[in-house]
PDB file of C-alpha atoms in Angstrom:
ATOM      1  CA  UNK A   1     119.016 112.286 139.481  1.00 49.00           C
ATOM      2  CA  UNK A   2     118.224 110.032 136.539  1.00 47.00           C
ATOM      3  CA  UNK A   3     118.017 106.276 136.851  1.00 49.00           C
ATOM      4  CA  UNK A   4     118.294 103.464 134.333  1.00 47.00           C
ATOM      5  CA  UNK A   5     115.163 102.662 132.357  1.00 49.00           C
ATOM      6  CA  UNK A   6     114.923  99.520 130.294  1.00 48.00           C
ATOM      7  CA  UNK A   7     112.951  99.555 127.080  1.00 49.00           C
ATOM      8  CA  UNK A   8     109.492  98.048 127.335  1.00 51.00           C
ATOM      9  CA  UNK A   9     107.954  96.198 124.401  1.00 45.00           C
ATOM     10  CA  UNK A  10     104.353  96.346 125.575  1.00 44.00           C
ATOM     11  CA  UNK A  11     102.284  99.284 124.384  1.00 50.00           C
ATOM     12  CA  UNK A  12     100.472 101.504 126.837  1.00 67.00           C
ATOM     13  CA  UNK A  13      98.831 103.539 124.082  1.00 79.00           C
ATOM     14  CA  UNK A  14      95.131 103.736 123.327  1.00 92.00           C
ATOM     15  CA  UNK A  15      94.426 103.336 119.611  1.00 95.00           C
ATOM     16  CA  UNK A  16      90.741 102.967 120.488  1.00 93.00           C
ATOM     17  CA  UNK A  17      90.763 106.649 121.499  1.00 96.00           C
ATOM     18  CA  UNK A  18      92.519 107.992 118.401  1.00 97.00           C
ATOM     19  CA  UNK A  19      89.387 108.692 116.342  1.00 97.00           C
ATOM     20  CA  UNK A  20      87.857 110.664 119.208  1.00 98.00           C
ATOM     21  CA  UNK A  21      91.083 112.570 119.837  1.00 98.00           C
ATOM     22  CA  UNK A  22      91.564 113.396 116.167  1.00 98.00           C
ATOM     23  CA  UNK A  23      87.987 114.688 116.063  1.00 98.00           C
ATOM     24  CA  UNK A  24      88.696 116.900 119.079  1.00 98.00           C
ATOM     25  CA  UNK A  25      91.860 118.191 117.419  1.00 98.00           C
ATOM     26  CA  UNK A  26      89.958 118.982 114.225  1.00 98.00           C
ATOM     27  CA  UNK A  27      87.418 120.967 116.239  1.00 98.00           C
ATOM     28  CA  UNK A  28      90.229 122.925 117.870  1.00 98.00           C
ATOM     29  CA  UNK A  29      91.866 123.579 114.503  1.00 98.00           C
ATOM     30  CA  UNK A  30      88.543 124.778 113.083  1.00 98.00           C
ATOM     31  CA  UNK A  31      88.243 127.161 116.039  1.00 98.00           C
ATOM     32  CA  UNK A  32      91.652 128.516 115.078  1.00 98.00           C
ATOM     33  CA  UNK A  33      90.515 128.813 111.446  1.00 98.00           C
ATOM     34  CA  UNK A  34      93.026 126.360 109.984  1.00 98.00           C
ATOM     35  CA  UNK A  35      92.357 123.325 107.809  1.00 98.00           C
ATOM     36  CA  UNK A  36      95.068 120.992 109.031  1.00 98.00           C
ATOM     37  CA  UNK A  37      98.083 120.487 111.266  1.00 98.00           C
ATOM     38  CA  UNK A  38     101.697 119.416 110.839  1.00 98.00           C
ATOM     39  CA  UNK A  39     102.740 117.347 113.855  1.00 98.00           C
ATOM     40  CA  UNK A  40     106.323 116.184 114.400  1.00 98.00           C
ATOM     41  CA  UNK A  41     107.375 113.942 117.253  1.00 97.00           C
ATOM     42  CA  UNK A  42     109.231 116.765 118.951  1.00 96.00           C
ATOM     43  CA  UNK A  43     109.264 119.237 121.779  1.00 96.00           C
ATOM     44  CA  UNK A  44     110.645 122.758 121.890  1.00 96.00           C
ATOM     45  CA  UNK A  45     114.146 121.431 122.610  1.00 96.00           C
ATOM     46  CA  UNK A  46     114.198 119.244 119.467  1.00 93.00           C
ATOM     47  CA  UNK A  47     115.821 116.292 121.226  1.00 89.00           C
ATOM     48  CA  UNK A  48     115.453 112.619 120.336  1.00 87.00           C
ATOM     49  CA  UNK A  49     114.028 111.823 123.768  1.00 91.00           C
ATOM     50  CA  UNK A  50     110.959 113.675 124.993  1.00 94.00           C
ATOM     51  CA  UNK A  51     108.903 113.440 128.189  1.00 95.00           C
ATOM     52  CA  UNK A  52     105.397 112.000 128.183  1.00 95.00           C
ATOM     53  CA  UNK A  53     103.951 115.493 128.578  1.00 96.00           C
ATOM     54  CA  UNK A  54     105.339 116.427 125.141  1.00 96.00           C
ATOM     55  CA  UNK A  55     104.568 113.265 123.194  1.00 97.00           C
ATOM     56  CA  UNK A  56     101.613 114.652 121.248  1.00 98.00           C
ATOM     57  CA  UNK A  57     102.162 112.176 118.418  1.00 98.00           C
ATOM     58  CA  UNK A  58     101.782 109.195 120.728  1.00 97.00           C
ATOM     59  CA  UNK A  59      98.718 110.630 122.471  1.00 97.00           C
ATOM     60  CA  UNK A  60      96.990 111.337 119.166  1.00 98.00           C
ATOM     61  CA  UNK A  61      97.935 108.292 117.090  1.00 98.00           C
ATOM     62  CA  UNK A  62      98.962 105.626 119.681  1.00 97.00           C
ATOM     63  CA  UNK A  63     102.264 105.161 117.803  1.00 97.00           C
ATOM     64  CA  UNK A  64     105.089 104.474 120.281  1.00 96.00           C
ATOM     65  CA  UNK A  65     108.159 104.709 118.022  1.00 95.00           C
ATOM     66  CA  UNK A  66     110.954 107.200 118.598  1.00 93.00           C
ATOM     67  CA  UNK A  67     110.573 108.939 115.226  1.00 95.00           C
ATOM     68  CA  UNK A  68     107.478 109.876 113.268  1.00 97.00           C
ATOM     69  CA  UNK A  69     105.469 112.696 111.742  1.00 98.00           C
ATOM     70  CA  UNK A  70     101.726 113.168 111.299  1.00 98.00           C
ATOM     71  CA  UNK A  71      99.579 115.382 109.126  1.00 98.00           C
ATOM     72  CA  UNK A  72      95.945 115.879 110.079  1.00 98.00           C
ATOM     73  CA  UNK A  73      93.589 117.373 107.496  1.00 98.00           C
ATOM     74  CA  UNK A  74      89.821 117.817 107.633  1.00 97.00           C
ATOM     75  CA  UNK A  75      88.993 114.441 106.122  1.00 96.00           C
ATOM     76  CA  UNK A  76      92.168 112.386 106.384  1.00 97.00           C
ATOM     77  CA  UNK A  77      95.211 111.851 108.572  1.00 98.00           C
ATOM     78  CA  UNK A  78      98.566 110.265 107.786  1.00 98.00           C
ATOM     79  CA  UNK A  79     101.425 108.980 109.935  1.00 98.00           C
ATOM     80  CA  UNK A  80     104.876 108.953 108.320  1.00 98.00           C
ATOM     81  CA  UNK A  81     107.456 106.470 109.628  1.00 98.00           C
ATOM     82  CA  UNK A  82     110.808 105.157 108.487  1.00 96.00           C
ATOM     83  CA  UNK A  83     111.638 101.541 107.725  1.00 95.00           C
ATOM     84  CA  UNK A  84     112.198 100.650 111.373  1.00 95.00           C
ATOM     85  CA  UNK A  85     108.576 101.286 112.244  1.00 95.00           C
ATOM     86  CA  UNK A  86     106.428 100.423 109.208  1.00 95.00           C
ATOM     87  CA  UNK A  87     105.173  97.117 110.638  1.00 96.00           C
ATOM     88  CA  UNK A  88     104.987  98.410 114.219  1.00 96.00           C
ATOM     89  CA  UNK A  89     102.960 101.494 113.279  1.00 96.00           C
ATOM     90  CA  UNK A  90     100.365  99.449 111.411  1.00 96.00           C
ATOM     91  CA  UNK A  91      99.986  97.184 114.437  1.00 96.00           C
ATOM     92  CA  UNK A  92      99.641 100.031 116.939  1.00 96.00           C
ATOM     93  CA  UNK A  93      97.345 102.585 115.326  1.00 96.00           C
ATOM     94  CA  UNK A  94      93.678 102.723 114.366  1.00 97.00           C
ATOM     95  CA  UNK A  95      94.017 102.283 110.623  1.00 96.00           C
ATOM     96  CA  UNK A  96      90.449 103.449 110.053  1.00 97.00           C
ATOM     97  CA  UNK A  97      91.416 106.867 111.434  1.00 97.00           C
ATOM     98  CA  UNK A  98      95.033 107.151 110.274  1.00 98.00           C
ATOM     99  CA  UNK A  99      96.946 105.935 107.230  1.00 98.00           C
ATOM    100  CA  UNK A 100     100.547 104.767 107.680  1.00 98.00           C
ATOM    101  CA  UNK A 101     102.813 106.165 104.959  1.00 98.00           C
ATOM    102  CA  UNK A 102     106.365 104.735 104.777  1.00 97.00           C
ATOM    103  CA  UNK A 103     108.933 107.466 104.213  1.00 97.00           C
ATOM    104  CA  UNK A 104     110.544 105.245 101.598  1.00 96.00           C
ATOM    105  CA  UNK A 105     107.417 105.787  99.501  1.00 97.00           C
ATOM    106  CA  UNK A 106     106.571 109.425 100.201  1.00 97.00           C
ATOM    107  CA  UNK A 107     107.794 112.330 102.314  1.00 97.00           C
ATOM    108  CA  UNK A 108     105.318 114.440 104.320  1.00 98.00           C
ATOM    109  CA  UNK A 109     105.829 117.537 102.148  1.00 97.00           C
ATOM    110  CA  UNK A 110     105.152 115.504  98.996  1.00 97.00           C
ATOM    111  CA  UNK A 111     101.986 114.031 100.517  1.00 98.00           C
ATOM    112  CA  UNK A 112     100.857 117.490 101.538  1.00 97.00           C
ATOM    113  CA  UNK A 113     101.331 118.809  98.002  1.00 97.00           C
ATOM    114  CA  UNK A 114      98.992 116.090  96.760  1.00 96.00           C
ATOM    115  CA  UNK A 115      96.367 116.260  99.496  1.00 97.00           C
ATOM    116  CA  UNK A 116      96.068 119.875 100.652  1.00 96.00           C
ATOM    117  CA  UNK A 117      93.652 121.888  98.578  1.00 95.00           C
ATOM    118  CA  UNK A 118      94.694 125.200  97.064  1.00 94.00           C
ATOM    119  CA  UNK A 119      94.441 128.119  99.497  1.00 96.00           C
ATOM    120  CA  UNK A 120      94.079 125.728 102.462  1.00 98.00           C
ATOM    121  CA  UNK A 121      95.461 127.009 105.755  1.00 98.00           C
ATOM    122  CA  UNK A 122      97.789 124.408 107.248  1.00 98.00           C
ATOM    123  CA  UNK A 123      98.752 125.112 110.836  1.00 98.00           C
ATOM    124  CA  UNK A 124     101.924 124.274 112.713  1.00 98.00           C
ATOM    125  CA  UNK A 125     103.252 124.971 116.186  1.00 98.00           C
ATOM    126  CA  UNK A 126     106.436 127.059 115.685  1.00 96.00           C
ATOM    127  CA  UNK A 127     107.741 125.741 119.004  1.00 96.00           C
ATOM    128  CA  UNK A 128     108.039 122.274 117.440  1.00 97.00           C
ATOM    129  CA  UNK A 129     109.900 123.159 114.230  1.00 97.00           C
ATOM    130  CA  UNK A 130     113.385 124.423 113.519  1.00 95.00           C
ATOM    131  CA  UNK A 131     113.941 126.890 110.717  1.00 90.00           C
ATOM    132  CA  UNK A 132     115.613 124.155 108.663  1.00 91.00           C
ATOM    133  CA  UNK A 133     112.868 121.624 109.392  1.00 93.00           C
ATOM    134  CA  UNK A 134     110.156 124.048 108.310  1.00 95.00           C
ATOM    135  CA  UNK A 135     111.810 124.968 105.024  1.00 95.00           C
ATOM    136  CA  UNK A 136     110.595 121.987 102.991  1.00 96.00           C
ATOM    137  CA  UNK A 137     106.998 122.708 103.973  1.00 98.00           C
ATOM    138  CA  UNK A 138     107.417 126.348 103.017  1.00 97.00           C
ATOM    139  CA  UNK A 139     108.605 125.202  99.591  1.00 97.00           C
ATOM    140  CA  UNK A 140     105.653 122.821  99.328  1.00 97.00           C
ATOM    141  CA  UNK A 141     103.238 125.612 100.229  1.00 97.00           C
ATOM    142  CA  UNK A 142     104.731 127.914  97.605  1.00 97.00           C
ATOM    143  CA  UNK A 143     104.496 125.280  94.870  1.00 96.00           C
ATOM    144  CA  UNK A 144     101.050 123.876  95.743  1.00 96.00           C
ATOM    145  CA  UNK A 145      99.289 127.116  96.654  1.00 97.00           C
ATOM    146  CA  UNK A 146      98.327 126.463 100.275  1.00 97.00           C
ATOM    147  CA  UNK A 147      99.284 128.636 103.248  1.00 97.00           C
ATOM    148  CA  UNK A 148     101.365 127.707 106.280  1.00 98.00           C
ATOM    149  CA  UNK A 149     100.015 129.271 109.470  1.00 98.00           C
ATOM    150  CA  UNK A 150     102.062 129.589 112.660  1.00 97.00           C
ATOM    151  CA  UNK A 151      99.680 128.826 115.521  1.00 97.00           C
ATOM    152  CA  UNK A 152      99.572 130.936 118.639  1.00 94.00           C
ATOM    153  CA  UNK A 153     100.054 128.392 121.408  1.00 93.00           C
ATOM    154  CA  UNK A 154      99.787 124.628 121.656  1.00 97.00           C
ATOM    155  CA  UNK A 155      96.557 123.312 120.061  1.00 98.00           C
ATOM    156  CA  UNK A 156      96.737 120.242 122.299  1.00 98.00           C
ATOM    157  CA  UNK A 157      96.544 122.247 125.522  1.00 97.00           C
ATOM    158  CA  UNK A 158      92.725 122.588 125.549  1.00 97.00           C
ATOM    159  CA  UNK A 159      91.971 119.007 124.419  1.00 98.00           C
ATOM    160  CA  UNK A 160      94.523 116.804 126.197  1.00 98.00           C
ATOM    161  CA  UNK A 161      92.762 115.636 129.338  1.00 95.00           C
ATOM    162  CA  UNK A 162      94.961 114.056 131.999  1.00 95.00           C
ATOM    163  CA  UNK A 163      98.119 115.321 130.340  1.00 96.00           C
ATOM    164  CA  UNK A 164     101.200 114.282 132.355  1.00 95.00           C
ATOM    165  CA  UNK A 165     102.973 117.020 134.273  1.00 94.00           C
ATOM    166  CA  UNK A 166     106.177 118.447 132.851  1.00 93.00           C
ATOM    167  CA  UNK A 167     109.238 116.802 134.410  1.00 93.00           C
ATOM    168  CA  UNK A 168     110.859 118.528 137.385  1.00 93.00           C
ATOM    169  CA  UNK A 169     113.615 116.189 138.529  1.00 96.00           C
ATOM    170  CA  UNK A 170     116.422 117.307 140.874  1.00 97.00           C
ATOM    171  CA  UNK A 171     119.319 119.090 139.179  1.00 98.00           C
ATOM    172  CA  UNK A 172     122.734 117.959 140.423  1.00 98.00           C
ATOM    173  CA  UNK A 173     126.347 118.967 139.980  1.00 98.00           C
ATOM    174  CA  UNK A 174     128.461 117.202 137.359  1.00 97.00           C
ATOM    175  CA  UNK A 175     131.815 117.371 139.174  1.00 96.00           C
ATOM    176  CA  UNK A 176     134.975 118.653 137.575  1.00 96.00           C
ATOM    177  CA  UNK A 177     136.538 115.207 137.951  1.00 97.00           C
ATOM    178  CA  UNK A 178     133.995 113.969 135.389  1.00 96.00           C
ATOM    179  CA  UNK A 179     133.472 117.153 133.364  1.00 97.00           C
ATOM    180  CA  UNK A 180     137.165 117.806 132.741  1.00 97.00           C
ATOM    181  CA  UNK A 181     136.738 121.573 132.427  1.00 98.00           C
ATOM    182  CA  UNK A 182     135.340 124.227 134.703  1.00 98.00           C
ATOM    183  CA  UNK A 183     132.028 125.743 133.597  1.00 98.00           C
ATOM    184  CA  UNK A 184     133.426 129.274 133.909  1.00 98.00           C
ATOM    185  CA  UNK A 185     136.168 128.418 131.411  1.00 98.00           C
ATOM    186  CA  UNK A 186     133.623 126.922 129.014  1.00 98.00           C
ATOM    187  CA  UNK A 187     131.495 130.062 129.209  1.00 98.00           C
ATOM    188  CA  UNK A 188     134.551 132.270 128.600  1.00 98.00           C
ATOM    189  CA  UNK A 189     135.446 130.256 125.493  1.00 98.00           C
ATOM    190  CA  UNK A 190     131.861 130.455 124.261  1.00 98.00           C
ATOM    191  CA  UNK A 191     131.680 134.210 124.808  1.00 98.00           C
ATOM    192  CA  UNK A 192     134.906 134.665 122.855  1.00 98.00           C
ATOM    193  CA  UNK A 193     133.272 132.786 119.970  1.00 98.00           C
ATOM    194  CA  UNK A 194     130.132 134.945 120.213  1.00 98.00           C
ATOM    195  CA  UNK A 195     132.284 138.081 120.052  1.00 98.00           C
ATOM    196  CA  UNK A 196     134.211 136.624 117.120  1.00 97.00           C
ATOM    197  CA  UNK A 197     130.936 136.106 115.288  1.00 96.00           C
ATOM    198  CA  UNK A 198     130.028 139.744 115.995  1.00 97.00           C
ATOM    199  CA  UNK A 199     126.871 138.635 117.788  1.00 97.00           C
ATOM    200  CA  UNK A 200     125.469 140.115 120.978  1.00 98.00           C
ATOM    201  CA  UNK A 201     124.112 136.918 122.504  1.00 98.00           C
ATOM    202  CA  UNK A 202     123.526 133.207 121.943  1.00 98.00           C
ATOM    203  CA  UNK A 203     120.413 131.168 122.734  1.00 98.00           C
ATOM    204  CA  UNK A 204     121.440 127.732 124.029  1.00 98.00           C
ATOM    205  CA  UNK A 205     118.449 125.587 123.109  1.00 96.00           C
ATOM    206  CA  UNK A 206     119.962 122.126 122.809  1.00 96.00           C
ATOM    207  CA  UNK A 207     119.738 120.437 126.212  1.00 96.00           C
ATOM    208  CA  UNK A 208     122.929 118.314 126.062  1.00 96.00           C
ATOM    209  CA  UNK A 209     124.875 121.465 125.164  1.00 97.00           C
ATOM    210  CA  UNK A 210     123.336 123.381 128.058  1.00 98.00           C
ATOM    211  CA  UNK A 211     124.108 120.591 130.526  1.00 98.00           C
ATOM    212  CA  UNK A 212     127.682 120.430 129.219  1.00 98.00           C
ATOM    213  CA  UNK A 213     128.132 124.203 129.460  1.00 98.00           C
ATOM    214  CA  UNK A 214     127.076 124.522 133.104  1.00 98.00           C
ATOM    215  CA  UNK A 215     128.349 121.091 134.259  1.00 98.00           C
ATOM    216  CA  UNK A 216     124.933 119.961 135.469  1.00 98.00           C
ATOM    217  CA  UNK A 217     122.780 116.876 135.119  1.00 98.00           C
ATOM    218  CA  UNK A 218     119.152 115.888 135.801  1.00 97.00           C
ATOM    219  CA  UNK A 219     116.670 113.190 134.807  1.00 96.00           C
ATOM    220  CA  UNK A 220     114.022 115.008 132.789  1.00 96.00           C
ATOM    221  CA  UNK A 221     113.826 112.459 129.970  1.00 92.00           C
ATOM    222  CA  UNK A 222     114.277 108.676 129.807  1.00 86.00           C
ATOM    223  CA  UNK A 223     117.696 107.356 128.785  1.00 85.00           C
ATOM    224  CA  UNK A 224     119.458 110.734 128.944  1.00 90.00           C
ATOM    225  CA  UNK A 225     120.637 112.443 132.182  1.00 96.00           C
ATOM    226  CA  UNK A 226     119.748 116.020 131.308  1.00 96.00           C
ATOM    227  CA  UNK A 227     117.885 119.092 132.477  1.00 97.00           C
ATOM    228  CA  UNK A 228     115.413 120.442 129.923  1.00 97.00           C
ATOM    229  CA  UNK A 229     116.072 124.179 130.006  1.00 97.00           C
ATOM    230  CA  UNK A 230     117.231 127.184 128.015  1.00 98.00           C
ATOM    231  CA  UNK A 231     120.092 129.589 128.564  1.00 98.00           C
ATOM    232  CA  UNK A 232     120.899 132.987 127.107  1.00 98.00           C
ATOM    233  CA  UNK A 233     124.612 133.752 126.916  1.00 98.00           C
ATOM    234  CA  UNK A 234     125.561 137.401 126.267  1.00 98.00           C
ATOM    235  CA  UNK A 235     128.819 138.414 124.644  1.00 98.00           C
ATOM    236  CA  UNK A 236     129.889 139.877 127.988  1.00 97.00           C
ATOM    237  CA  UNK A 237     128.646 139.353 131.538  1.00 97.00           C
ATOM    238  CA  UNK A 238     126.717 136.584 133.213  1.00 98.00           C
ATOM    239  CA  UNK A 239     124.614 134.107 131.238  1.00 98.00           C
ATOM    240  CA  UNK A 240     120.992 133.539 132.230  1.00 98.00           C
ATOM    241  CA  UNK A 241     119.774 130.042 133.050  1.00 98.00           C
ATOM    242  CA  UNK A 242     116.009 129.494 133.068  1.00 98.00           C
ATOM    243  CA  UNK A 243     115.309 126.924 135.790  1.00 97.00           C
ATOM    244  CA  UNK A 244     113.349 126.702 139.012  1.00 97.00           C
ATOM    245  CA  UNK A 245     115.981 127.195 141.762  1.00 97.00           C
ATOM    246  CA  UNK A 246     114.013 124.824 143.993  1.00 96.00           C
ATOM    247  CA  UNK A 247     115.207 122.021 141.721  1.00 97.00           C
ATOM    248  CA  UNK A 248     118.893 122.739 142.387  1.00 98.00           C
ATOM    249  CA  UNK A 249     120.758 120.850 145.082  1.00 96.00           C
ATOM    250  CA  UNK A 250     122.109 123.392 147.637  1.00 96.00           C
ATOM    251  CA  UNK A 251     125.808 123.179 146.754  1.00 96.00           C
ATOM    252  CA  UNK A 252     124.993 123.459 143.058  1.00 98.00           C
ATOM    253  CA  UNK A 253     122.753 126.467 143.674  1.00 97.00           C
ATOM    254  CA  UNK A 254     125.684 128.224 145.349  1.00 97.00           C
ATOM    255  CA  UNK A 255     128.042 127.420 142.478  1.00 98.00           C
ATOM    256  CA  UNK A 256     125.597 128.525 139.802  1.00 98.00           C
ATOM    257  CA  UNK A 257     124.768 131.774 141.622  1.00 97.00           C
ATOM    258  CA  UNK A 258     128.367 132.889 141.103  1.00 97.00           C
ATOM    259  CA  UNK A 259     128.316 131.774 137.488  1.00 97.00           C
ATOM    260  CA  UNK A 260     124.979 132.894 136.044  1.00 98.00           C
ATOM    261  CA  UNK A 261     121.665 134.564 136.734  1.00 98.00           C
ATOM    262  CA  UNK A 262     118.844 132.153 137.552  1.00 98.00           C
ATOM    263  CA  UNK A 263     115.394 133.052 136.216  1.00 97.00           C
ATOM    264  CA  UNK A 264     112.475 131.036 137.561  1.00 96.00           C
ATOM    265  CA  UNK A 265     109.950 129.901 134.927  1.00 94.00           C
ATOM    266  CA  UNK A 266     106.563 131.150 136.105  1.00 91.00           C
ATOM    267  CA  UNK A 267     104.387 130.203 133.142  1.00 85.00           C
ATOM    268  CA  UNK A 268     103.403 126.645 132.165  1.00 81.00           C
ATOM    269  CA  UNK A 269     104.935 124.382 130.949  1.00 84.00           C
ATOM    270  CA  UNK A 270     107.760 125.625 133.169  1.00 86.00           C
ATOM    271  CA  UNK A 271     110.654 125.280 130.728  1.00 91.00           C
ATOM    272  CA  UNK A 272     111.433 128.999 130.696  1.00 93.00           C
ATOM    273  CA  UNK A 273     110.364 129.730 127.129  1.00 95.00           C
ATOM    274  CA  UNK A 274     108.083 132.637 128.112  1.00 95.00           C
ATOM    275  CA  UNK A 275     110.794 134.300 130.182  1.00 96.00           C
ATOM    276  CA  UNK A 276     113.378 133.717 127.451  1.00 97.00           C
ATOM    277  CA  UNK A 277     111.060 135.231 124.847  1.00 97.00           C
ATOM    278  CA  UNK A 278     110.609 138.336 127.005  1.00 97.00           C
ATOM    279  CA  UNK A 279     114.390 138.796 127.140  1.00 98.00           C
ATOM    280  CA  UNK A 280     114.743 138.166 123.399  1.00 98.00           C
ATOM    281  CA  UNK A 281     112.087 140.790 122.681  1.00 98.00           C
ATOM    282  CA  UNK A 282     113.978 143.335 124.802  1.00 98.00           C
ATOM    283  CA  UNK A 283     117.271 142.574 123.073  1.00 98.00           C
ATOM    284  CA  UNK A 284     115.630 142.671 119.655  1.00 98.00           C
ATOM    285  CA  UNK A 285     114.252 146.150 120.311  1.00 97.00           C
ATOM    286  CA  UNK A 286     117.855 147.250 120.824  1.00 97.00           C
ATOM    287  CA  UNK A 287     118.819 145.772 117.447  1.00 97.00           C
ATOM    288  CA  UNK A 288     120.963 143.041 118.994  1.00 97.00           C
ATOM    289  CA  UNK A 289     122.335 140.293 116.761  1.00 97.00           C
ATOM    290  CA  UNK A 290     121.318 137.055 118.457  1.00 98.00           C
ATOM    291  CA  UNK A 291     122.692 133.726 117.355  1.00 97.00           C
ATOM    292  CA  UNK A 292     120.526 130.599 117.085  1.00 95.00           C
ATOM    293  CA  UNK A 293     121.303 127.079 115.930  1.00 92.00           C
ATOM    294  CA  UNK A 294     119.016 126.486 112.959  1.00 86.00           C
ATOM    295  CA  UNK A 295     119.137 122.718 113.556  1.00 88.00           C
ATOM    296  CA  UNK A 296     118.046 122.812 117.208  1.00 91.00           C
ATOM    297  CA  UNK A 297     116.409 126.170 117.952  1.00 95.00           C
ATOM    298  CA  UNK A 298     112.639 126.470 117.555  1.00 95.00           C
ATOM    299  CA  UNK A 299     111.632 128.671 114.644  1.00 95.00           C
ATOM    300  CA  UNK A 300     109.453 130.561 117.123  1.00 94.00           C
ATOM    301  CA  UNK A 301     112.539 132.202 118.633  1.00 96.00           C
ATOM    302  CA  UNK A 302     113.773 133.419 115.249  1.00 95.00           C
ATOM    303  CA  UNK A 303     110.351 134.894 114.522  1.00 94.00           C
ATOM    304  CA  UNK A 304     110.330 136.734 117.865  1.00 96.00           C
ATOM    305  CA  UNK A 305     113.771 138.232 117.212  1.00 97.00           C
ATOM    306  CA  UNK A 306     113.003 139.272 113.645  1.00 95.00           C
ATOM    307  CA  UNK A 307     109.637 140.779 114.582  1.00 95.00           C
ATOM    308  CA  UNK A 308     111.299 142.847 117.301  1.00 96.00           C
ATOM    309  CA  UNK A 309     113.988 144.202 114.993  1.00 96.00           C
ATOM    310  CA  UNK A 310     116.892 142.039 116.136  1.00 95.00           C
TER     311      UNK A 310
END
């Protein structure tokens, strides 16, 4: 289970490695035939807190703040931060390799309009953007004449040496005395809402919502007692929870077995996205209407559903 972590004010980042890492990223982007990359501080679950294995922004720039956005082009790189982090970012990063841009002065889409050449191919990882979050860059691309390119896979995977392992903390029961409502009743209420929306299924992609729905807890990220996982809830029948059953405490495993189907993630990074995508593709081929939350669901899932005919 999770344990208390106090904030540390000493940096463990390596700004002296940023120039080398940015060069490696540019080589990888060139291999993928794109001219730049949009990089939010995010993971596929779009939560405020992310594990070390997903903190690409910190690894690349050495910035340790909890919110930020980077754009890497062929000859320049910029880090966008809000007013909380303007001074901190300038102290932490290699300013010869990266320029700090306060959001009060310029938004990333505005900077991109000014700095991306016409017909440039600007890549992004669709696992790290929501449909709503991507929209402003789509508008910028349309007005400035560059192209947004959804990358196939994580461009950091081949260049991030010594990348921390994805978290796999024990998953424990959140008892009814604390939860206040049985998970089966929550699922029934949710399925009634799905039916009312005339949808066939719902992707639960926001981790706090998933932990609330199944009355479970874990310690996958600092400061928040949650399991990082996905669920697929059909209009009728058992939901599917994508989690390694070896992580479940025995009594919880028994309870969940009666409540939902457990699908073991078998492909790295072990969060179940590959298995979820396979199920979404199958449902899409049947023309199923599948509901996503545009503020928390990765745009990748929407693309999979639409491509499959769902």
